[in-house]
mmCIF file of C-alpha atoms in Angstrom:
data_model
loop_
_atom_site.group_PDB
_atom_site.id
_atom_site.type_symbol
_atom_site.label_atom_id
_atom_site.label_comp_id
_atom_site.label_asym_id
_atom_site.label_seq_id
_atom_site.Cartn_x
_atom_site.Cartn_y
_atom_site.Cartn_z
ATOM 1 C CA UNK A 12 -34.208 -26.341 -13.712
ATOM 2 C CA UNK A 13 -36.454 -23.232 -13.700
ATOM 3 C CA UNK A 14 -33.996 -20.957 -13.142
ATOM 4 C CA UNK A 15 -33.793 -17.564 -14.589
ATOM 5 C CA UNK A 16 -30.665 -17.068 -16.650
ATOM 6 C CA UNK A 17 -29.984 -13.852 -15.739
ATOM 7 C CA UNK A 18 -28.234 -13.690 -11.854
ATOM 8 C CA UNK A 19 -28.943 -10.597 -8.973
ATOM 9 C CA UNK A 20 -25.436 -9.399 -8.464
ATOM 10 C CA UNK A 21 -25.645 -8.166 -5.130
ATOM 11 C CA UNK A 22 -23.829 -4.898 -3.968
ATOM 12 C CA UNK A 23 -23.634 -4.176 -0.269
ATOM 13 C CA UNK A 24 -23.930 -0.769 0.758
ATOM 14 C CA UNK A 25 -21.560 1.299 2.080
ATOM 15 C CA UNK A 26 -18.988 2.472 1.667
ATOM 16 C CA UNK A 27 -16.738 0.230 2.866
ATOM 17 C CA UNK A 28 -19.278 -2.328 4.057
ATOM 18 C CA UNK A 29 -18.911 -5.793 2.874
ATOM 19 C CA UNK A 30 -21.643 -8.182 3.101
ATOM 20 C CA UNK A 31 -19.755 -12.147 2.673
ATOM 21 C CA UNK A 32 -19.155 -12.520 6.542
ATOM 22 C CA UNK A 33 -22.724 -10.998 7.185
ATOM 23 C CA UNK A 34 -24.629 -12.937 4.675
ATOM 24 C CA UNK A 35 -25.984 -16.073 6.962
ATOM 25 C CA UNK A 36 -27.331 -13.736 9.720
ATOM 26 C CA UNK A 37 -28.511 -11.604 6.647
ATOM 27 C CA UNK A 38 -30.276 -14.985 5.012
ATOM 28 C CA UNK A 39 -31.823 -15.275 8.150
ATOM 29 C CA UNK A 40 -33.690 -12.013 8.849
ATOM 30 C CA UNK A 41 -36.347 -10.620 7.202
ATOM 31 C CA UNK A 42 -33.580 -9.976 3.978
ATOM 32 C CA UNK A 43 -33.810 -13.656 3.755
ATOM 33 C CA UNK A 44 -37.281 -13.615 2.081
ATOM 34 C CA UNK A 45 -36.260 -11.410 -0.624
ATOM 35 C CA UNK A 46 -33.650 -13.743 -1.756
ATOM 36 C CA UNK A 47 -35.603 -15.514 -4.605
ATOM 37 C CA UNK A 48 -34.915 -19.142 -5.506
ATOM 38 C CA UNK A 49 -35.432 -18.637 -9.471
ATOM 39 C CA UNK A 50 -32.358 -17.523 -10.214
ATOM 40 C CA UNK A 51 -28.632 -17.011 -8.886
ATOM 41 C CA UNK A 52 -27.311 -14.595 -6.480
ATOM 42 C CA UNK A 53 -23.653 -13.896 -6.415
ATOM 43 C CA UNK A 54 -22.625 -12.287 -3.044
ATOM 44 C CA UNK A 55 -19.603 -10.382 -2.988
ATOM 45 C CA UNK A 56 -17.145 -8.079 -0.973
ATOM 46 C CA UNK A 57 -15.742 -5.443 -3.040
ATOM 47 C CA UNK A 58 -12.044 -4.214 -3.065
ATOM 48 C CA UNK A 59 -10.712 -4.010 0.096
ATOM 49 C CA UNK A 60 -13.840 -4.071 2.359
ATOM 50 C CA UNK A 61 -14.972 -6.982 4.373
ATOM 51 C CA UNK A 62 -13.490 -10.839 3.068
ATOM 52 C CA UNK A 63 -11.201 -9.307 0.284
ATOM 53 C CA UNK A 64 -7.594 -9.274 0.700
ATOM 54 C CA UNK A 65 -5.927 -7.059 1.055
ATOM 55 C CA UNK A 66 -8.633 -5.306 3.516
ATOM 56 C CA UNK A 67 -7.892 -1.323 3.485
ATOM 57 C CA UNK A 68 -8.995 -0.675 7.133
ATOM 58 C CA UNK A 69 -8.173 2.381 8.380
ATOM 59 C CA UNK A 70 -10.104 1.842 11.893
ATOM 60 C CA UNK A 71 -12.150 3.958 13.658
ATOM 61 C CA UNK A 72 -11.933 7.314 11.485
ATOM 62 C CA UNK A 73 -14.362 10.020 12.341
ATOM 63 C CA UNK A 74 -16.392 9.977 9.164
ATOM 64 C CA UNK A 75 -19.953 10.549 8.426
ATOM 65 C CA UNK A 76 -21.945 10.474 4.905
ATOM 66 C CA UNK A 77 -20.388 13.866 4.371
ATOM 67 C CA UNK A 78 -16.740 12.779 4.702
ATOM 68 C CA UNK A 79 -14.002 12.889 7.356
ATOM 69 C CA UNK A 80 -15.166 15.257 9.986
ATOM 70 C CA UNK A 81 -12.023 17.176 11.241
ATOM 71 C CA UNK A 82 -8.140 17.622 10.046
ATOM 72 C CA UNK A 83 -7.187 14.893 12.378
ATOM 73 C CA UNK A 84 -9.312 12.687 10.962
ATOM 74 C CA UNK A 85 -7.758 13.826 7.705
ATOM 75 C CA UNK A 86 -4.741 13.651 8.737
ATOM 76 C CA UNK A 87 -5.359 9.947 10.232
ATOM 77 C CA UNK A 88 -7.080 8.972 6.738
ATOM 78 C CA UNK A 89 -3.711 10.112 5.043
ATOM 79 C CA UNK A 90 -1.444 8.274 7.619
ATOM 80 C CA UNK A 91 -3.502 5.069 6.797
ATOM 81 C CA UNK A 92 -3.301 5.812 3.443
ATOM 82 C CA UNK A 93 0.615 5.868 2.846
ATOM 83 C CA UNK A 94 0.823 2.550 5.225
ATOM 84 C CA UNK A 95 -1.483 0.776 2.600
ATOM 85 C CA UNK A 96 0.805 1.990 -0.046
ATOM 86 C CA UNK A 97 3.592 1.105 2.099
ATOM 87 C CA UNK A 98 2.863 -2.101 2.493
ATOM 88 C CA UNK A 99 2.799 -2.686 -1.614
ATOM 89 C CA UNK A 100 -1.372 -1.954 -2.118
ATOM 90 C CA UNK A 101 -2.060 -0.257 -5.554
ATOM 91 C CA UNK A 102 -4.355 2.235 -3.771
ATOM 92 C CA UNK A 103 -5.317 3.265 -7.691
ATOM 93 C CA UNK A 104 -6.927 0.124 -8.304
ATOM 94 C CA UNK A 105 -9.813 0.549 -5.753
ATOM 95 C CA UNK A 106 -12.133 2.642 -7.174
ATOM 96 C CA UNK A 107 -15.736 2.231 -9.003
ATOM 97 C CA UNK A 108 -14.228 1.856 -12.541
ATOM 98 C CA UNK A 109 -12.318 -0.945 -11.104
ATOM 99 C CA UNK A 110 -15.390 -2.516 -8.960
ATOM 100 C CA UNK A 111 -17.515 -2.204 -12.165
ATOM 101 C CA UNK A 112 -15.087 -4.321 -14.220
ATOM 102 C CA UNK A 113 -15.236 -6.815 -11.118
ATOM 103 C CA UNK A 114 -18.949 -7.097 -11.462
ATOM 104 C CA UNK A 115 -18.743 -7.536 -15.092
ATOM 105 C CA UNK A 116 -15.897 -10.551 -14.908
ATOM 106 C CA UNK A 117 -18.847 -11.916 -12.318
ATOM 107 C CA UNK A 118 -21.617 -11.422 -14.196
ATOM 108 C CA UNK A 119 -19.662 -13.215 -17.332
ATOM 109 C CA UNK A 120 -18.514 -16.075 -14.905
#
């Protein structure tokens, strides 16, 4: 009954990291105490990473914060690429605009 209104949408860093599947080992670590119990959290995987269907995983690329780290990995990246789009994903819809307007249908749910 003392709830906040206002919910802590939480993002889980990455990219492509998704935090759903992580979140009761999370709870129970040290992460755990900063979960407050006066308002709402709303847990999510974003497009394609972690729960979220479909899942664009593209394996084991070579990539660091930089980006992909040689032309095969490039090359690789591109290969998984065209088998997403292959297989019928709208590779334009997963994108920040796109995760932004997710957050916002959440935050208005």
């Amino acid at each position: 009954a003392a709830k906040q209104p206002d919910p802590v949408i939480f993002l889980p860093g990455g990219p492509g990291a998704g935090i759903v599947e992580r979140l009761p080992a999370l709870l129970r670590s040290p992460f755990g105490e900063l979960v407050g119990t006066d308002r709402d959290w709303i847990f999510f995987d974003p497009r394609g990473v972690g729960l979220a269907t479909p899942r664009l995983d593209c394996g084991s690329l070579q990539l660091t914060d930089a980006g992909l780290v040689s032309d095969g990995a490039v090359e690789a990246a591109k290969a998984c690429l065209r088998r997403h789009a292959a297989a019928g994903v709208d590779l334009g819809r997963y994108n920040a605009e796109t995760i932004a307007a997710d957050v916002t249908a959440l935050r208005r749910a």
